[in-house]
Amino acid sequence: MLYTGVIWSQNGEIQITGLLVEAETGQPIPYATVVLNSKSTKSTIAGAITNDDGYFDLKTVENDFYLEISFIGFKTLQVKNYTISQNKVDFGTIKLYQDSQMLDEVVVRGEVSKTEFKLDKRVFNVGKDLSTAGASALEVLNNVPSVNVNIEGEISLRGSGGVQILINGKPSVLADESSNALGTITADMIQSIEVITNPSAKYEASGTSGILNIILKKEEKKGWNGSISLNTGIPDNHNVGVSLNRRTEKFNLFTQIGAGYRSLPRENEAINRNLENNEVIFSDGENFRNETFFNVTLGTDYHVNKYNVLTLSGNLAYEIEDQPSETNFSFFDTNNDLVSRWIRNEDTEATNPKWQYEFNWKKQFKSHKDHTFQLSALGSFFGKDQSSLFVDTTLEGLDVDSDQRTSTNFQQADFTFKADYTNPLSKEYTVEAGVQYVINDVGNDFEVEDLIDGTYVINESLTNDFEWVQKVVGIYATGAYENENWGVKAGLRAENTDIGTLLANTNESNSQNFTNFFPSFHTSYTFSEKFSLQAGYSKRIFRPRLRDLNPFFNIRNNFNIRTGNPDLQPEFTNSYELTSIYKIGKASMSSSLYHRYTTDVVETVSTFIDNVNFTTPENIGTNSTIGFETNGKYSPTKWLTFTGDFNFNYFDRKGSFEGQVFDFTGNQWSTRLGSKIGFPADIDVELNGNYRSSFETVQGKQSGFAFLDIGIRKKILKGKIVANLGIRDVFASRIQERFVNQPTFETYNFGRRGRFFTFGLSYAFGKGEAVTYSGRRR
């Protein structure tokens, strides 16, 4: 907009002011560039940046000038007509119009997820993928090449479990399976995910398949930033979230407050077939996990000076659970005659307090920006106070009425202390060293009572008080050389593990103490901008998790019972891989050949007693895997992008358990294809299709399945308001079927979560973009 008027000649300093706003919305534009140029010489006289509210203020002794205003995504504006009155020029409200061509380019670059390759890892930079808008970190992980997440929330990398999850390079309660908290990290909080299939010695040795390191965003905009988000969904998923950030030269204060209600239904079906007497038990039903939740996160970064930053943050959460379920049972005898039919109802209530804190000090040395020392301490607690009532009601045939109740008092405390030092000795050489100490302390008091003659009596065979303490001390050193074309990195890590378990009721204990060395080696060579090669080797360990060790019985379906094994030993894996990265026209791709050899493999094994199927993890032999993986991205136009991922592996299993030999070979594969389409009026549509093949297990088979996710987004007021609609598992085809086929028994288990609809509205204020808060969790 141009202003006209009479030019008055003045002596002395002239003050120039104005307000800059968006022409379409009237919203102020902060941090736009305002330059004062001479009309005669075109040279720059003075310049300024608009403040948080879009105002600018300039001073000059010249009286023959014009304004030039620019801001990314908007057309540059020149204002040459004005009025000088009493040594002041007030331009009033100036409107800036969007540059649609420039905005299109920004959108394409900023919103499409992409993968970068480093010497010893791949970095998946998370864009605003629509099918995961408002979703949890688990659903974001499911879109990352090489990663799969099943309906139980179990994460696999290249088809194998035993993945180590880190948050900002450190263990965290948010990544701990026992706390079920990973789902509370939302897609819009994630900056990138590092996929480390062959970790260097710098990283903790846990995770035989590799490491997934989730990097959270760090707000860099000064002033106040924030967003408010409202979400609803079917099945019930209703929540509200508020995110606030205040950044100054010294401090970055941040907080997030959330509350809501969610329901996670699941269909179940099971068949237990006794091949010795032909008796069969059928069961099917539906269970719910209904939760009311509240959480608050508060933290600050304090920039002591240019070279030292202190971070202190904490999170408090409280959940109230209600878990009703109903399971229908039918028992048929040898002659296929109905013996009994009954319903088992469950009413479970629980409260879950959680907290965590983190302290971090990062020192940067004057010699180099990457010359750093970092010290961190992380503490967390997760508790569960749960009670359940199970009632069996006979519908037909033999009376099997039976009531049981359980109570659980679970507490877990985790502490991690780390020190890391990095020194670039020169442009080519870098050394790293560090130490880490991790403590895991768990107590689980679980009691089962049977209703006998109107009185509840403790079932000693199912009741236990389990204690588990694990301490791991690690120390590492690495050295790297890297020039423009070639790089090599080698390292060695030593870890001492001290584990103790105790079943207090029976006074059964198990102690282990062992020290292991974990070497790593990586190299890469860049032949051209379009082609490079990477190679790597590492040794890893998978320490049994709490759920693997804890002999806790889940009696929701008391004919299909899962329990842990406190005598489990760790797995060890030697991992090798060769990766090529290449570009063909508008397509970029990478392909890998890999080999893993694992000893003392942890497998879930079924045993059959009195028609009851018990599943327990056991150490069974070795697994040798050879695989091929390729993934890529193709963008034929600005408004269309395709992504794809394909993984195939062949495995050779050898081992035995209780006299039975489990030697067999097999293969499994998975593929993912996604497309993102940009429509006019700031509407984007995204489709993601997945397929995972069936594969053979030590006792049977697990079926394959395909599923499709769809996301639609509409931006309003240039992104200040965002509306998202998501449909996950459009055809309700994401199922899990497990078959066990043994000489004396057969079992079948089916599970399905079903279709989910989500809708969310987000509004951003300050200088941030609208982000979506989600209460979803695994």
Coordinates of N, CA and C in Angstrom, one line a residue, residues 71-170:
F71 N 9.8 -10.0 3.5 CA 9.6 -11.1 4.4 C 9.4 -12.4 3.6
I72 N 10.0 -13.5 4.0 CA 9.9 -14.8 3.3 C 8.4 -15.2 3.1
G73 N 8.1 -15.5 1.9 CA 6.7 -16.0 1.7 C 5.8 -14.8 1.2
F74 N 6.3 -13.6 1.2 CA 5.5 -12.4 0.8 C 6.2 -11.6 -0.3
K75 N 5.4 -10.9 -1.1 CA 6.0 -10.1 -2.1 C 6.7 -8.8 -1.5
T76 N 7.9 -8.5 -2.0 CA 8.6 -7.4 -1.5 C 7.9 -6.1 -1.9
L77 N 7.8 -5.1 -1.0 CA 7.0 -3.9 -1.2 C 7.9 -2.7 -1.0
Q78 N 7.8 -1.7 -2.0 CA 8.5 -0.5 -1.9 C 7.4 0.7 -1.7
V79 N 7.7 1.5 -0.7 CA 6.8 2.6 -0.3 C 7.6 3.9 -0.6
K80 N 7.1 4.7 -1.6 CA 7.9 5.9 -2.0 C 7.2 7.2 -1.7
N81 N 5.9 7.2 -1.3 CA 5.2 8.4 -1.0 C 4.8 8.4 0.4
Y82 N 5.0 9.6 1.0 CA 4.8 9.8 2.5 C 4.7 11.3 2.8
T83 N 4.4 11.5 4.1 CA 4.3 12.9 4.6 C 5.2 13.0 5.8
I84 N 6.0 14.1 5.8 CA 6.8 14.4 7.0 C 6.2 15.5 7.8
S85 N 5.9 15.3 9.0 CA 5.2 16.3 9.8 C 5.9 16.3 11.2
Q86 N 6.4 17.4 11.6 CA 7.1 17.6 12.9 C 8.1 16.6 13.1
N87 N 9.0 16.4 12.0 CA 10.1 15.5 12.1 C 9.6 14.0 12.3
K88 N 8.4 13.7 11.9 CA 7.9 12.3 12.0 C 7.2 11.9 10.7
V89 N 7.4 10.6 10.4 CA 6.7 9.9 9.3 C 6.0 8.7 9.9
D90 N 4.7 8.7 9.9 CA 3.9 7.6 10.4 C 3.2 6.9 9.2
F91 N 3.7 5.7 8.8 CA 3.2 5.0 7.7 C 1.9 4.3 8.0
G92 N 1.5 4.3 9.3 CA 0.3 3.6 9.7 C 0.4 2.1 9.5
T93 N -0.7 1.5 9.0 CA -0.8 0.1 8.8 C -0.4 -0.2 7.3
I94 N 0.6 -1.0 7.1 CA 1.1 -1.4 5.8 C 0.8 -2.9 5.6
K95 N 0.2 -3.2 4.5 CA -0.3 -4.6 4.2 C 0.7 -5.3 3.3
L96 N 1.1 -6.5 3.6 CA 2.0 -7.3 2.8 C 1.3 -8.5 2.2
Y97 N 1.4 -8.7 0.9 CA 0.7 -9.7 0.2 C 1.5 -11.0 0.0
Q98 N 0.9 -12.1 0.1 CA 1.6 -13.4 0.0 C 2.2 -13.6 -1.5
D99 N 3.3 -14.2 -1.5 CA 3.9 -14.6 -2.8 C 3.6 -16.1 -3.0
S100 N 2.6 -16.4 -3.8 CA 2.2 -17.8 -3.9 C 3.2 -18.7 -4.4
Q101 N 4.0 -18.3 -5.4 CA 5.1 -19.1 -5.9 C 6.1 -19.4 -4.9
M102 N 6.5 -18.4 -4.1 CA 7.6 -18.6 -3.1 C 7.0 -19.5 -2.0
L103 N 5.7 -19.4 -1.6 CA 5.1 -20.2 -0.6 C 5.1 -21.7 -1.0
D104 N 4.8 -21.9 -2.3 CA 4.8 -23.3 -2.8 C 6.1 -23.9 -2.6
E105 N 7.2 -23.2 -2.9 CA 8.5 -23.7 -2.8 C 8.9 -24.0 -1.3
V106 N 8.5 -23.1 -0.4 CA 8.7 -23.3 1.0 C 8.0 -24.5 1.5
V107 N 6.7 -24.7 1.1 CA 5.9 -25.8 1.6 C 6.6 -27.1 1.2
V108 N 7.0 -27.3 0.0 CA 7.6 -28.5 -0.5 C 8.8 -28.8 0.3
R109 N 9.7 -27.8 0.6 CA 10.9 -28.1 1.3 C 10.7 -28.4 2.7
G110 N 9.7 -27.7 3.3 CA 9.6 -27.8 4.8 C 8.7 -28.9 5.3
E111 N 7.8 -29.5 4.5 CA 6.8 -30.4 5.0 C 7.0 -31.8 4.6
V112 N 7.8 -32.1 3.6 CA 8.0 -33.5 3.2 C 9.1 -34.1 4.1
S113 N 8.8 -35.2 4.7 CA 9.8 -36.0 5.5 C 10.9 -36.5 4.5
K114 N 12.1 -36.4 5.0 CA 13.2 -36.9 4.1 C 14.3 -37.5 5.0
T115 N 15.1 -38.3 4.4 CA 16.2 -39.1 5.1 C 17.6 -38.6 4.6
E116 N 18.4 -38.3 5.6 CA 19.8 -37.9 5.4 C 20.7 -39.0 5.9
F117 N 21.9 -39.1 5.2 CA 22.8 -40.2 5.6 C 24.1 -39.6 6.2
K118 N 24.4 -40.2 7.4 CA 25.6 -39.8 8.0 C 26.6 -41.0 8.1
L119 N 27.8 -40.8 8.6 CA 28.8 -41.8 8.6 C 28.3 -43.1 9.2
D120 N 27.6 -43.0 10.4 CA 27.2 -44.3 11.1 C 25.7 -44.3 11.4
K121 N 24.9 -43.5 10.6 CA 23.4 -43.6 10.9 C 22.7 -42.9 9.7
R122 N 21.3 -43.1 9.7 CA 20.4 -42.4 8.8 C 19.6 -41.5 9.7
V123 N 19.3 -40.3 9.2 CA 18.5 -39.4 10.0 C 17.2 -39.1 9.2
F124 N 16.1 -39.5 9.8 CA 14.8 -39.3 9.2 C 14.2 -38.0 9.7
N125 N 14.3 -36.9 8.9 CA 13.7 -35.6 9.3 C 12.2 -35.6 9.2
V126 N 11.5 -35.4 10.3 CA 10.1 -35.6 10.3 C 9.4 -34.3 9.7
G127 N 8.7 -34.5 8.6 CA 7.9 -33.4 8.1 C 6.5 -33.4 8.7
K128 N 5.6 -32.7 8.1 CA 4.2 -32.7 8.6 C 3.4 -33.7 7.9
D129 N 3.7 -35.0 8.1 CA 3.0 -36.1 7.4 C 1.6 -36.1 7.9
L130 N 0.6 -36.1 7.0 CA -0.8 -36.0 7.4 C -1.3 -37.2 8.1
S131 N -1.0 -38.4 7.7 CA -1.5 -39.5 8.3 C -1.1 -39.7 9.7
T132 N -0.1 -39.0 10.2 CA 0.4 -39.0 11.6 C 0.1 -37.7 12.3
A133 N -0.6 -36.8 11.7 CA -0.9 -35.5 12.3 C -1.7 -35.8 13.6
G134 N -1.3 -35.2 14.7 CA -2.0 -35.5 16.0 C -1.8 -36.9 16.5
A135 N -0.8 -37.6 16.0 CA -0.6 -39.0 16.4 C 0.6 -39.0 17.3
S136 N 0.8 -40.2 17.8 CA 1.9 -40.5 18.8 C 3.2 -40.8 18.1
A137 N 4.3 -40.8 18.9 CA 5.6 -41.2 18.3 C 5.6 -42.6 17.7
L138 N 4.8 -43.5 18.3 CA 4.7 -44.8 17.8 C 4.3 -44.8 16.3
E139 N 3.3 -44.0 16.0 CA 2.8 -43.9 14.6 C 3.7 -43.2 13.7
V140 N 4.5 -42.3 14.2 CA 5.5 -41.6 13.4 C 6.6 -42.7 13.1
L141 N 7.0 -43.5 14.1 CA 8.0 -44.5 13.9 C 7.6 -45.5 12.8
N142 N 6.3 -45.8 12.8 CA 5.7 -46.7 11.8 C 5.9 -46.2 10.4
N143 N 6.2 -44.9 10.2 CA 6.4 -44.3 8.8 C 7.9 -44.2 8.5
V144 N 8.7 -44.6 9.4 CA 10.2 -44.4 9.2 C 10.7 -45.7 8.5
P145 N 11.4 -45.5 7.4 CA 12.0 -46.6 6.7 C 12.7 -47.6 7.6
S146 N 12.5 -48.9 7.4 CA 13.2 -50.0 8.2 C 12.5 -50.3 9.5
V147 N 11.5 -49.4 9.9 CA 10.9 -49.6 11.2 C 9.4 -50.1 11.1
N148 N 9.0 -51.0 11.9 CA 7.6 -51.5 12.0 C 7.2 -51.5 13.4
V149 N 5.9 -51.1 13.6 CA 5.3 -51.1 14.9 C 4.0 -51.9 14.8
N150 N 3.8 -53.0 15.6 CA 2.6 -53.8 15.5 C 1.5 -53.2 16.4
I151 N 0.3 -53.9 16.4 CA -0.8 -53.3 17.1 C -0.6 -53.4 18.6
E152 N 0.4 -54.1 19.1 CA 0.7 -54.2 20.5 C 1.7 -53.1 20.9
G153 N 2.1 -52.3 19.9 CA 3.1 -51.3 20.2 C 4.5 -51.8 20.2
E154 N 4.8 -53.1 19.8 CA 6.1 -53.6 19.8 C 6.9 -53.2 18.5
I155 N 8.1 -52.7 18.7 CA 8.8 -52.0 17.7 C 9.9 -53.0 17.1
S156 N 10.0 -53.1 15.8 CA 11.0 -54.0 15.2 C 11.7 -53.1 14.2
L157 N 13.0 -53.5 14.0 CA 13.9 -52.8 13.0 C 14.4 -53.9 12.0
R158 N 14.0 -53.7 10.7 CA 14.3 -54.7 9.7 C 13.8 -56.1 10.1
G159 N 12.6 -56.1 10.7 CA 11.9 -57.3 11.0 C 12.3 -58.0 12.3
S160 N 13.3 -57.4 13.1 CA 13.7 -58.0 14.4 C 13.4 -57.1 15.5
G161 N 13.1 -57.7 16.7 CA 12.9 -56.9 17.9 C 14.2 -56.6 18.6
G162 N 14.1 -56.3 19.9 CA 15.3 -55.9 20.6 C 15.9 -54.6 20.2
V163 N 15.0 -53.6 20.0 CA 15.4 -52.3 19.5 C 15.6 -51.4 20.8
Q164 N 16.7 -50.6 20.8 CA 16.9 -49.7 21.9 C 16.3 -48.3 21.5
I165 N 15.5 -47.7 22.4 CA 14.9 -46.4 22.1 C 15.5 -45.4 23.0
L166 N 16.0 -44.3 22.4 CA 16.6 -43.2 23.1 C 15.8 -41.9 22.8
I167 N 15.8 -41.0 23.7 CA 15.2 -39.7 23.5 C 16.3 -38.6 23.7
N168 N 16.6 -37.9 22.6 CA 17.7 -36.9 22.5 C 19.0 -37.6 23.0
G169 N 19.2 -38.8 22.5 CA 20.5 -39.5 22.8 C 20.6 -40.2 24.1
K170 N 19.6 -40.1 24.9 CA 19.7 -40.7 26.3 C 18.5 -41.6 26.6

